[in-house]
XYZ file of N, CA, C and O in Angstrom:
884
model
N 0.834 -1.197 0.000
C 0.000 0.000 0.000
C 0.871 1.251 0.000
O 1.967 1.266 0.550
N 0.350 2.288 -0.588
C 0.929 3.620 -0.497
C 0.012 4.458 0.387
O -1.189 4.551 0.123
N 0.584 5.058 1.428
C -0.255 5.771 2.387
C 0.199 7.215 2.564
O 1.386 7.526 2.454
N -0.767 8.071 2.838
C -0.515 9.464 3.208
C -0.719 9.568 4.707
O -1.701 9.048 5.245
N 0.177 10.245 5.389
C 0.100 10.377 6.839
C 0.115 11.846 7.237
O 1.023 12.590 6.868
N -0.899 12.241 7.997
C -0.957 13.578 8.588
C -0.751 13.447 10.095
O -1.277 12.534 10.725
N 0.007 14.392 10.666
C 0.211 14.376 12.109
C 1.314 13.438 12.563
O 1.273 12.925 13.680
N 2.318 13.240 11.736
C 3.376 12.268 12.042
C 4.277 12.706 13.180
O 5.052 11.898 13.699
N 4.220 13.988 13.592
C 5.049 14.437 14.704
C 4.345 14.280 16.044
O 4.965 14.470 17.092
N 3.059 13.961 16.037
C 2.312 13.805 17.276
C 2.534 12.440 17.910
O 3.164 11.552 17.316
N 2.006 12.264 19.113
C 2.234 11.024 19.853
C 1.664 9.819 19.118
O 2.339 8.799 18.962
N 0.431 9.917 18.654
C -0.164 8.806 17.911
C 0.477 8.704 16.530
O 0.818 7.614 16.063
N 0.663 9.832 15.878
C 1.235 9.832 14.534
C 2.618 9.223 14.466
O 2.959 8.535 13.493
N 3.436 9.442 15.499
C 4.764 8.837 15.508
C 4.678 7.318 15.574
O 5.443 6.609 14.912
N 3.738 6.820 16.369
C 3.549 5.373 16.431
C 3.075 4.805 15.110
O 3.535 3.745 14.667
N 2.149 5.520 14.468
C 1.642 5.082 13.165
C 2.757 5.104 12.118
O 2.881 4.174 11.308
N 3.579 6.141 12.147
C 4.690 6.225 11.201
C 5.662 5.072 11.414
O 6.068 4.402 10.449
N 6.044 4.824 12.658
C 6.996 3.753 12.942
C 6.484 2.398 12.452
O 7.224 1.614 11.843
N 5.202 2.113 12.714
C 4.641 0.832 12.288
C 4.532 0.750 10.771
O 4.741 -0.309 10.182
N 4.223 1.867 10.130
C 4.121 1.881 8.665
C 5.477 1.624 8.018
O 5.572 0.937 6.997
N 6.529 2.177 8.598
C 7.864 1.959 8.049
C 8.343 0.537 8.284
O 9.139 0.007 7.501
N 7.840 -0.106 9.351
C 8.234 -1.488 9.646
C 7.464 -2.514 8.818
O 7.967 -3.581 8.523
N 6.224 -2.203 8.482
C 5.314 -3.189 7.907
C 5.572 -3.390 6.418
O 5.598 -2.433 5.644
N 5.712 -4.636 6.012
C 5.995 -4.943 4.610
C 4.814 -4.649 3.689
O 4.995 -4.536 2.469
N 3.604 -4.539 4.267
C 2.434 -4.224 3.439
C 2.432 -2.771 2.973
O 1.712 -2.422 2.029
N 3.203 -1.935 3.630
C 3.273 -0.515 3.273
C 4.508 -0.286 2.412
O 5.636 -0.477 2.850
N 4.264 0.119 1.182
C 5.346 0.336 0.215
C 5.923 1.740 0.328
O 7.136 1.949 0.152
N 5.060 2.725 0.635
C 5.481 4.119 0.607
C 4.657 4.912 1.609
O 3.457 4.686 1.749
N 5.315 5.842 2.305
C 4.632 6.747 3.225
C 4.925 8.182 2.801
O 6.095 8.586 2.706
N 3.873 8.945 2.544
C 4.006 10.372 2.253
C 3.522 11.129 3.484
O 2.327 11.127 3.790
N 4.444 11.734 4.220
C 4.100 12.475 5.440
C 3.960 13.948 5.104
O 4.885 14.562 4.561
N 2.809 14.515 5.433
C 2.531 15.920 5.147
C 2.411 16.668 6.470
O 1.626 16.287 7.344
N 3.199 17.721 6.640
C 3.162 18.459 7.888
C 3.919 19.766 7.804
O 4.439 20.140 6.751
N 3.995 20.436 8.958
C 4.623 21.756 9.015
C 6.121 21.701 9.307
O 6.813 22.703 9.147
N 6.617 20.564 9.804
C 8.037 20.476 10.158
C 8.591 19.120 9.759
O 7.859 18.140 9.629
N 9.916 19.088 9.588
C 10.575 17.855 9.164
C 10.603 16.841 10.291
O 10.704 17.188 11.475
N 10.537 15.571 9.926
C 10.584 14.482 10.895
C 12.005 14.106 11.271
O 12.228 13.451 12.291
N 12.968 14.479 10.444
C 14.356 14.140 10.721
C 14.639 12.659 10.626
O 15.499 12.138 11.341
N 13.917 11.965 9.749
C 14.069 10.519 9.585
C 14.525 10.224 8.164
O 13.953 10.745 7.198
N 15.518 9.380 8.047
C 16.008 8.961 6.733
C 15.580 7.513 6.516
O 16.103 6.597 7.150
N 14.604 7.312 5.650
C 14.095 5.971 5.362
C 13.657 5.935 3.898
O 12.951 6.853 3.454
N 14.039 4.918 3.152
C 13.709 4.882 1.720
C 12.204 4.836 1.435
O 11.788 5.180 0.320
N 11.410 4.417 2.424
C 9.963 4.356 2.223
C 9.285 5.700 2.470
O 8.126 5.879 2.120
N 10.014 6.631 3.081
C 9.410 7.881 3.543
C 9.730 9.052 2.632
O 10.872 9.273 2.251
N 8.683 9.806 2.313
C 8.829 11.082 1.609
C 8.051 12.132 2.404
O 6.976 11.846 2.932
N 8.594 13.323 2.494
C 7.945 14.382 3.255
C 7.542 15.541 2.355
O 8.257 15.893 1.409
N 6.397 16.119 2.676
C 5.981 17.390 2.093
C 5.793 18.345 3.262
O 4.925 18.135 4.117
N 6.634 19.384 3.330
C 6.627 20.318 4.450
C 6.083 21.654 3.968
O 6.613 22.248 3.021
N 4.997 22.113 4.606
C 4.397 23.379 4.220
C 3.572 23.927 5.378
O 3.117 23.165 6.236
N 3.367 25.247 5.420
C 2.641 25.868 6.533
C 1.208 25.372 6.679
O 0.707 25.245 7.798
N 0.547 25.101 5.558
C -0.841 24.644 5.582
C -0.896 23.190 5.110
O -0.872 22.926 3.907
N -1.008 22.233 6.048
C -1.017 20.816 5.638
C -2.235 20.430 4.796
O -2.200 19.393 4.126
N -3.284 21.255 4.835
C -4.486 20.905 4.078
C -4.403 21.306 2.613
O -5.262 20.930 1.806
N -3.376 22.059 2.244
C -3.206 22.483 0.851
C -2.465 21.393 0.085
O -1.241 21.259 0.197
N -3.191 20.627 -0.675
C -2.610 19.499 -1.402
C -2.386 19.801 -2.884
O -2.168 18.892 -3.676
N -2.438 21.065 -3.240
C -2.342 21.433 -4.647
C -1.005 21.020 -5.269
O -0.950 20.660 -6.448
N 0.062 21.040 -4.482
C 1.385 20.713 -5.025
C 1.511 19.252 -5.429
O 2.363 18.905 -6.247
N 0.672 18.391 -4.858
C 0.744 16.954 -5.175
C -0.588 16.451 -5.726
O -0.864 15.253 -5.695
N -1.393 17.363 -6.243
C -2.737 16.995 -6.714
C -2.701 15.867 -7.742
O -3.559 14.976 -7.733
N -1.703 15.879 -8.604
C -1.624 14.861 -9.648
C -1.234 13.485 -9.153
O -1.353 12.506 -9.887
N -0.773 13.387 -7.910
C -0.331 12.102 -7.354
C -1.369 11.447 -6.453
O -1.241 10.259 -6.119
N -2.380 12.192 -6.021
C -3.264 11.719 -4.958
C -4.005 10.431 -5.311
O -4.242 9.582 -4.450
N -4.367 10.272 -6.578
C -5.116 9.083 -6.989
C -4.302 7.806 -6.847
O -4.867 6.702 -6.835
N -2.983 7.931 -6.721
C -2.123 6.745 -6.636
C -2.045 6.163 -5.225
O -1.503 5.078 -5.046
N -2.586 6.881 -4.238
C -2.469 6.419 -2.853
C -3.682 5.578 -2.458
O -4.810 5.835 -2.866
N -3.404 4.573 -1.639
C -4.437 3.629 -1.223
C -5.123 4.029 0.077
O -6.263 3.642 0.328
N -4.426 4.766 0.933
C -4.976 5.080 2.247
C -4.416 6.386 2.773
O -3.314 6.808 2.399
N -5.195 7.003 3.650
C -4.746 8.176 4.391
C -4.942 7.907 5.875
O -6.049 7.541 6.303
N -3.889 8.072 6.659
C -3.959 7.953 8.110
C -3.921 9.365 8.675
O -2.874 10.021 8.669
N -5.061 9.835 9.166
C -5.169 11.228 9.600
C -5.070 11.287 11.121
O -6.047 11.068 11.836
N -3.871 11.598 11.616
C -3.589 11.644 13.051
C -3.382 13.066 13.548
O -2.967 13.268 14.692
N -3.658 14.038 12.708
C -3.439 15.434 13.058
C -4.552 15.937 13.966
O -5.734 15.718 13.691
N -4.170 16.604 15.048
C -5.179 17.140 15.943
C -4.551 17.935 17.062
O -3.332 17.938 17.241
N -5.397 18.632 17.821
C -4.929 19.429 18.949
C -5.811 19.151 20.154
O -6.956 18.709 20.024
N -5.283 19.438 21.336
C -6.087 19.373 22.551
C -7.038 20.564 22.582
O -6.684 21.674 22.156
N -8.235 20.357 23.092
C -9.217 21.439 23.195
C -9.023 22.279 24.446
O -9.706 23.296 24.624
N -8.101 21.881 25.312
C -7.897 22.581 26.587
C -7.527 24.047 26.333
O -6.551 24.347 25.632
N -8.332 24.954 26.872
C -8.058 26.379 26.746
C -8.406 26.990 25.409
O -8.126 28.178 25.190
N -9.032 26.230 24.529
C -9.352 26.749 23.195
C -10.814 27.166 23.088
O -11.696 26.526 23.660
N -11.055 28.232 22.336
C -12.422 28.610 21.996
C -12.945 27.652 20.928
O -12.170 27.109 20.141
N -14.255 27.478 20.899
C -14.835 26.507 19.970
C -14.499 26.832 18.525
O -14.196 25.929 17.735
N -14.523 28.108 18.153
C -14.271 28.452 16.750
C -12.844 28.108 16.342
O -12.597 27.683 15.210
N -11.897 28.271 17.272
C -10.505 27.939 16.965
C -10.310 26.426 16.897
O -9.605 25.917 16.022
N -10.936 25.722 17.837
C -10.827 24.262 17.843
C -11.489 23.679 16.598
O -10.961 22.748 15.981
N -12.617 24.244 16.218
C -13.335 23.755 15.033
C -12.523 23.995 13.758
O -12.520 23.154 12.864
N -11.822 25.131 13.700
C -11.056 25.445 12.489
C -9.986 24.385 12.220
O -9.749 24.010 11.072
N -9.362 23.893 13.292
C -8.319 22.878 13.127
C -8.924 21.483 13.017
O -8.579 20.701 12.128
N -9.849 21.180 13.926
C -10.388 19.818 14.013
C -11.350 19.498 12.879
O -11.300 18.404 12.312
N -12.206 20.430 12.546
C -13.210 20.162 11.502
C -12.790 20.703 10.138
O -12.706 19.953 9.166
N -12.555 22.010 10.060
C -12.332 22.639 8.751
C -11.136 22.039 8.018
O -11.234 21.686 6.837
N -10.011 21.935 8.702
C -8.806 21.405 8.071
C -9.011 19.948 7.654
O -8.668 19.550 6.538
N -9.584 19.160 8.556
C -9.776 17.728 8.271
C -10.703 17.516 7.084
O -10.424 16.691 6.208
N -11.825 18.239 7.051
C -12.774 18.051 5.944
C -12.221 18.568 4.626
O -12.527 18.006 3.567
N -11.385 19.593 4.677
C -10.766 20.059 3.433
C -9.902 18.953 2.837
O -9.961 18.674 1.636
N -9.116 18.296 3.685
C -8.294 17.176 3.219
C -9.176 16.033 2.744
O -8.964 15.457 1.672
N -10.176 15.688 3.545
C -11.046 14.571 3.191
C -11.741 14.768 1.857
O -11.800 13.850 1.032
N -12.280 15.945 1.639
C -12.983 16.212 0.374
C -12.038 16.155 -0.817
O -12.402 15.642 -1.886
N -10.822 16.667 -0.639
C -9.839 16.631 -1.727
C -9.471 15.193 -2.080
O -9.424 14.814 -3.261
N -9.233 14.363 -1.055
C -8.841 12.978 -1.305
C -9.992 12.160 -1.871
O -9.788 11.314 -2.753
N -11.204 12.388 -1.381
C -12.360 11.648 -1.887
C -12.608 11.959 -3.360
O -12.983 11.077 -4.143
N -12.389 13.218 -3.733
C -12.568 13.592 -5.140
C -11.480 12.979 -6.017
O -11.737 12.581 -7.156
N -10.272 12.871 -5.474
C -9.149 12.332 -6.257
C -9.228 10.829 -6.405
O -8.867 10.278 -7.447
N -9.702 10.136 -5.352
C -9.741 8.672 -5.375
C -10.836 8.158 -4.445
O -10.597 7.947 -3.250
N -12.037 7.927 -4.959
C -13.142 7.434 -4.129
C -12.892 6.046 -3.545
O -13.610 5.634 -2.633
N -11.894 5.324 -4.048
C -11.560 4.000 -3.523
C -10.569 4.061 -2.360
O -10.234 3.027 -1.773
N -10.109 5.244 -2.027
C -9.132 5.387 -0.949
C -9.766 5.069 0.402
O -10.954 5.323 0.634
N -8.959 4.523 1.316
C -9.374 4.325 2.704
C -8.863 5.499 3.525
O -7.675 5.838 3.471
N -9.760 6.111 4.272
C -9.415 7.275 5.096
C -9.687 6.917 6.548
O -10.818 6.614 6.924
N -8.644 6.924 7.374
C -8.788 6.573 8.789
C -8.493 7.806 9.632
O -7.404 8.375 9.561
N -9.480 8.194 10.417
C -9.411 9.420 11.207
C -9.298 9.084 12.690
O -10.094 8.305 13.223
N -8.308 9.675 13.363
C -8.165 9.484 14.803
C -9.070 10.480 15.516
O -8.831 11.686 15.496
N -10.123 9.956 16.108
C -11.088 10.761 16.843
C -10.797 10.594 18.337
O -9.656 10.735 18.761
N -11.779 10.263 19.135
C -11.534 10.084 20.558
C -12.698 9.404 21.232
O -13.857 9.558 20.810
N -12.418 8.645 22.259
C -13.476 8.005 23.022
C -14.324 9.082 23.693
O -13.800 10.020 24.276
N -15.624 8.956 23.583
C -16.523 9.973 24.121
C -17.015 10.951 23.075
O -17.771 11.879 23.384
N -16.601 10.755 21.816
C -17.075 11.615 20.726
C -18.596 11.572 20.639
O -19.213 10.525 20.771
N -19.204 12.726 20.414
C -20.665 12.877 20.420
C -21.206 12.842 18.991
O -21.213 13.849 18.289
N -21.684 11.678 18.577
C -22.196 11.528 17.211
C -23.478 12.313 16.978
O -23.829 12.606 15.833
N -24.189 12.672 18.060
C -25.416 13.462 17.912
C -25.120 14.922 17.606
O -25.996 15.657 17.137
N -23.901 15.359 17.897
C -23.439 16.740 17.706
C -24.184 17.732 18.596
O -24.144 18.945 18.363
N -24.872 17.260 19.644
C -25.743 18.127 20.448
C -25.382 18.164 21.934
O -26.046 18.831 22.716
N -24.364 17.430 22.335
C -24.027 17.347 23.752
C -23.385 18.612 24.299
O -23.110 19.575 23.582
N -23.112 18.615 25.598
C -22.543 19.788 26.257
C -21.049 19.937 26.010
O -20.518 21.043 26.062
N -20.375 18.837 25.755
C -18.930 18.886 25.589
C -18.552 19.437 24.211
O -18.895 18.851 23.181
N -17.832 20.554 24.211
C -17.492 21.207 22.952
C -16.666 20.308 22.056
O -16.970 20.120 20.878
N -15.590 19.726 22.601
C -14.707 18.922 21.758
C -15.448 17.722 21.188
O -15.229 17.338 20.030
N -16.355 17.121 22.005
C -17.068 15.927 21.561
C -18.054 16.252 20.438
O -18.233 15.454 19.513
N -18.685 17.424 20.513
C -19.591 17.852 19.436
C -18.831 18.062 18.135
O -19.255 17.623 17.063
N -17.701 18.771 18.226
C -16.917 19.070 17.027
C -16.371 17.780 16.414
O -16.421 17.579 15.188
N -15.862 16.896 17.266
C -15.375 15.606 16.764
C -16.516 14.814 16.135
O -16.335 14.140 15.107
N -17.707 14.870 16.754
C -18.849 14.142 16.213
C -19.227 14.616 14.823
O -19.508 13.801 13.930
N -19.255 15.926 14.626
C -19.577 16.449 13.293
C -18.497 16.088 12.292
O -18.793 15.761 11.131
N -17.239 16.134 12.745
C -16.137 15.756 11.860
C -16.291 14.315 11.407
O -16.177 14.003 10.214
N -16.544 13.414 12.364
C -16.762 12.011 12.017
C -17.927 11.859 11.039
O -17.815 11.173 10.015
N -19.062 12.457 11.375
C -20.266 12.281 10.554
C -20.064 12.752 9.126
O -20.488 12.092 8.162
N -19.394 13.893 8.972
C -19.205 14.426 7.625
C -18.140 13.658 6.847
O -18.227 13.541 5.614
N -17.158 13.110 7.532
C -16.193 12.239 6.852
C -16.868 10.952 6.380
O -16.622 10.481 5.260
N -17.714 10.391 7.224
C -18.408 9.151 6.859
C -19.357 9.344 5.683
O -19.690 8.380 4.988
N -19.781 10.576 5.446
C -20.688 10.861 4.328
C -19.954 11.064 3.006
O -20.584 11.107 1.946
N -18.640 11.182 3.051
C -17.871 11.388 1.818
C -17.734 10.072 1.045
O -17.778 8.992 1.629
N -17.537 10.178 -0.274
C -17.508 8.972 -1.116
C -16.160 8.258 -1.146
O -15.567 8.048 -2.212
N -15.633 7.930 0.039
C -14.499 7.013 0.110
C -14.728 6.093 1.295
O -15.768 6.161 1.958
N -13.779 5.189 1.561
C -13.938 4.232 2.661
C -13.393 4.866 3.934
O -12.183 4.845 4.184
N -14.275 5.445 4.726
C -13.852 6.163 5.927
C -14.081 5.323 7.177
O -15.113 4.655 7.317
N -13.108 5.362 8.073
C -13.195 4.672 9.359
C -12.751 5.621 10.459
O -11.778 6.369 10.295
N -13.479 5.574 11.563
C -13.175 6.430 12.697
C -12.533 5.604 13.810
O -13.102 4.587 14.239
N -11.368 6.018 14.270
C -10.683 5.359 15.382
C -10.906 6.190 16.645
O -10.535 7.368 16.687
N -11.485 5.547 17.668
C -11.700 6.216 18.950
C -10.899 5.501 20.035
O -11.435 4.683 20.780
N -9.608 5.773 20.112
C -8.785 5.070 21.103
C -9.140 5.475 22.523
O -9.727 6.541 22.760
N -8.765 4.604 23.468
C -8.948 4.925 24.875
C -7.740 5.709 25.371
O -7.210 6.569 24.670
N -7.299 5.409 26.575
C -6.077 6.030 27.090
C -4.914 5.526 26.241
O -4.727 4.322 26.099
N -4.178 6.451 25.651
C -3.114 6.070 24.718
C -1.768 6.034 25.445
O -1.325 7.036 26.009
N -1.125 4.883 25.407
C 0.185 4.714 26.016
C 1.261 4.948 24.955
O 1.307 4.240 23.954
N 2.134 5.941 25.153
C 3.211 6.171 24.182
C 4.312 5.133 24.343
O 4.721 4.815 25.455
N 4.791 4.600 23.230
C 5.850 3.596 23.230
C 7.055 4.119 22.447
O 6.970 5.126 21.750
N 8.160 3.390 22.549
C 9.371 3.692 21.780
C 9.929 5.083 22.068
O 10.493 5.740 21.184
N 9.751 5.562 23.288
C 10.305 6.854 23.651
C 9.544 8.051 23.136
O 9.990 9.193 23.265
N 8.358 7.833 22.564
C 7.542 8.924 22.042
C 6.998 9.748 23.215
O 6.572 9.202 24.235
N 7.006 11.067 23.069
C 6.537 11.979 24.116
C 5.462 12.880 23.532
O 5.591 13.387 22.416
N 4.377 13.099 24.295
C 3.309 13.987 23.852
C 3.808 15.421 23.753
O 4.639 15.868 24.546
N 3.283 16.169 22.776
C 3.636 17.573 22.628
C 2.807 18.464 23.553
O 3.089 19.648 23.698
N 1.763 17.905 24.185
C 0.895 18.664 25.084
C 1.403 18.543 26.514
O 1.516 17.439 27.051
N 1.714 19.681 27.141
C 2.324 19.675 28.470
C 1.457 18.951 29.492
O 1.961 18.183 30.324
N 0.140 19.192 29.451
C -0.762 18.542 30.401
C -0.708 17.034 30.271
O -0.708 16.299 31.267
N -0.645 16.544 29.045
C -0.570 15.105 28.818
C 0.761 14.530 29.308
O 0.810 13.429 29.834
N 1.840 15.309 29.128
C 3.146 14.825 29.594
C 3.143 14.623 31.106
O 3.699 13.652 31.616
N 2.509 15.553 31.817
C 2.407 15.425 33.272
C 1.590 14.187 33.637
O 1.963 13.411 34.528
N 0.477 13.980 32.923
C -0.379 12.826 33.205
C 0.356 11.518 32.935
O 0.265 10.575 33.730
N 1.100 11.467 31.846
C 1.826 10.240 31.518
C 2.943 9.965 32.519
O 3.206 8.817 32.861
N 3.593 11.035 32.980
C 4.647 10.860 33.974
C 4.091 10.290 35.269
O 4.722 9.459 35.931
N 2.871 10.721 35.621
C 2.259 10.268 36.870
C 1.711 8.849 36.762
O 1.784 8.067 37.721
N 1.171 8.504 35.607
C 0.505 7.204 35.454
C 1.391 6.138 34.835
O 1.051 4.954 34.880
N 2.524 6.549 34.260
C 3.385 5.602 33.559
C 3.732 4.352 34.344
O 3.590 3.223 33.838
N 4.180 4.479 35.613
C 4.539 3.279 36.380
C 3.368 2.332 36.612
O 3.575 1.138 36.844
N 2.137 2.873 36.561
C 0.953 2.051 36.809
C 0.367 1.451 35.529
O -0.561 0.642 35.596
N 0.891 1.864 34.378
C 0.291 1.460 33.121
C 0.258 -0.055 32.903
O -0.766 -0.592 32.456
N 1.333 -0.796 33.206
C 1.249 -2.254 33.014
C 0.115 -2.885 33.819
O -0.587 -3.772 33.323
N -0.090 -2.421 35.064
C -1.180 -2.941 35.892
C -2.531 -2.543 35.314
O -3.449 -3.366 35.227
N -2.661 -1.277 34.909
C -3.910 -0.789 34.339
C -4.273 -1.574 33.080
O -5.422 -1.943 32.863
N -3.270 -1.877 32.265
C -3.541 -2.595 31.018
C -3.965 -4.032 31.287
O -4.772 -4.600 30.552
N -3.428 -4.624 32.362
C -3.858 -5.980 32.720
C -5.281 -5.990 33.254
O -6.064 -6.895 32.958
N -5.627 -4.968 34.055
C -6.954 -4.916 34.666
C -8.030 -4.462 33.679
O -9.178 -4.894 33.767
N -7.667 -3.574 32.774
C -8.654 -3.035 31.814
C -8.017 -2.984 30.422
O -7.774 -1.902 29.880
N -7.763 -4.140 29.841
C -7.022 -4.176 28.567
C -7.728 -3.462 27.432
O -7.078 -3.011 26.489
N -9.052 -3.350 27.493
C -9.772 -2.715 26.398
C -10.085 -1.245 26.660
O -10.920 -0.648 25.976
N -9.411 -0.673 27.680
C -9.520 0.762 27.915
C -8.243 1.484 27.519
O -8.178 2.706 27.564
N -7.237 0.709 27.129
C -5.917 1.272 26.806
C -5.498 0.828 25.411
O -5.693 -0.317 25.035
N -4.933 1.746 24.666
C -4.274 1.428 23.395
C -2.909 2.076 23.416
O -2.788 3.224 23.837
N -1.878 1.364 22.972
C -0.609 2.067 22.808
C -0.475 2.510 21.355
O -1.225 2.067 20.476
N 0.457 3.424 21.119
C 0.520 3.998 19.768
C 1.022 2.996 18.727
O 0.754 3.157 17.539
N 1.713 1.938 19.169
C 2.064 0.873 18.227
C 0.806 0.142 17.758
O 0.653 -0.156 16.561
N -0.073 -0.190 18.711
C -1.297 -0.921 18.376
C -2.175 -0.121 17.435
O -2.776 -0.672 16.505
N -2.249 1.178 17.663
C -3.059 2.020 16.775
C -2.499 1.977 15.355
O -3.239 1.856 14.375
N -1.179 2.049 15.237
C -0.556 1.972 13.918
C -0.814 0.649 13.235
O -1.167 0.603 12.049
N -0.650 -0.450 13.962
C -0.881 -1.773 13.365
C -2.340 -1.946 12.967
O -2.653 -2.539 11.921
N -3.256 -1.430 13.803
C -4.681 -1.542 13.489
C -5.033 -0.733 12.240
O -5.830 -1.179 11.405
N -4.456 0.436 12.098
C -4.713 1.246 10.902
C -4.269 0.513 9.643
O -4.988 0.495 8.634
N -3.096 -0.072 9.687
C -2.597 -0.793 8.526
C -3.499 -1.975 8.194
O -3.816 -2.224 7.023
N -3.953 -2.693 9.226
C -4.836 -3.842 8.998
C -6.159 -3.412 8.385
O -6.664 -4.060 7.449
N -6.741 -2.326 8.876
C -8.015 -1.852 8.328
C -7.831 -1.348 6.900
O -8.676 -1.591 6.030
N -6.738 -0.655 6.640
C -6.480 -0.183 5.276
C -6.301 -1.350 4.313
O -6.737 -1.291 3.154
N -5.695 -2.430 4.782
C -5.421 -3.583 3.921
C -6.633 -4.468 3.731
O -6.853 -5.024 2.650
N -7.449 -4.611 4.786
C -8.515 -5.622 4.774
C -9.911 -5.067 4.993
O -10.894 -5.803 4.853
N -10.053 -3.791 5.351
C -11.352 -3.243 5.667
C -11.782 -3.613 7.073
O -11.049 -4.226 7.835
N -13.012 -3.230 7.423
C -13.547 -3.503 8.755
C -15.062 -3.587 8.678
O -15.691 -2.867 7.891
N -15.634 -4.472 9.494
C -17.089 -4.619 9.516
C -17.769 -3.415 10.149
O -18.949 -3.175 9.920
N -17.043 -2.686 10.994
C -17.599 -1.506 11.636
C -16.840 -0.272 11.206
O -15.624 -0.321 11.000
N -17.548 0.827 11.042
C -16.908 2.059 10.581
C -16.328 2.875 11.732
O -15.508 3.759 11.503
N -16.781 2.606 12.954
C -16.282 3.307 14.142
C -15.660 2.274 15.067
O -16.345 1.366 15.536
N -14.362 2.399 15.337
C -13.638 1.417 16.125
C -13.210 2.026 17.452
O -12.500 3.037 17.486
N -13.664 1.417 18.550
C -13.259 1.833 19.876
C -12.020 1.085 20.326
O -11.414 0.341 19.551
N -11.629 1.242 21.591
C -10.386 0.612 22.078
C -10.353 -0.900 21.875
O -9.310 -1.446 21.474
N -11.462 -1.576 22.137
C -11.493 -3.035 21.986
C -11.249 -3.442 20.530
O -10.456 -4.342 20.239
N -11.943 -2.773 19.602
C -11.803 -3.108 18.189
C -10.407 -2.767 17.666
O -9.846 -3.485 16.832
N -9.844 -1.663 18.152
C -8.493 -1.282 17.737
C -7.491 -2.348 18.171
O -6.634 -2.783 17.396
N -7.605 -2.789 19.423
C -6.693 -3.823 19.907
C -6.839 -5.118 19.129
O -5.849 -5.791 18.809
N -8.092 -5.468 18.792
C -8.326 -6.707 18.041
C -7.711 -6.613 16.640
O -7.074 -7.571 16.167
N -7.870 -5.465 15.985
C -7.324 -5.330 14.634
C -5.804 -5.236 14.655
O -5.140 -5.593 13.682
N -5.234 -4.766 15.750
C -3.773 -4.705 15.857
C -3.153 -6.096 15.825
O -1.994 -6.248 15.430
N -3.940 -7.077 16.215
C -3.434 -8.467 16.244
C -3.740 -9.206 14.955
O -3.328 -10.363 14.797
N -4.495 -8.607 14.048
C -4.910 -9.327 12.828
C -3.852 -9.228 11.743
O -2.922 -8.426 11.835
């Protein structure tokens, strides 16, 4: 498969990138973002630009890709709804619409979050925005799947870019092996998310929305 990856510098995106570079089913990874990854790998190509949603420079190549792993996102902490929506919804749908028009057979996998509000009417701002993003992606004419991971455990030395998350991981890290044994379907590590994305892109999925349990199951397939 040839895959496009957004958000490769983030905690989940780094795990997805690492697994994609390891997996023999992935022939090529095109990482689109604002900064260089600093990785030298024959399977990896980077497109670095201020606006990751502007795909005009590679418009002629988009039909050749089999899947898009969309891991780009921000924390809603301290953000106004209009600012959070501009990044979470507007940017994502711009990419989704461009890719769906270029290749309706493409698989598009979006990293959402557990607790996303599919009704778009709940009190939680981030959950409403994520819910609308999911719903509108699922309505586009390509194979869209929503990943709603649980508590994400960073592996391979990956560190979250969000300060609040770094503090939380530092506090809970020593307890993570116990937590994963007691509640295995409430935790996903970033390796598992990457492996599950590759499996869904290669084989599809019976469900369009995958929670922690389904992600873990597909990581083993």
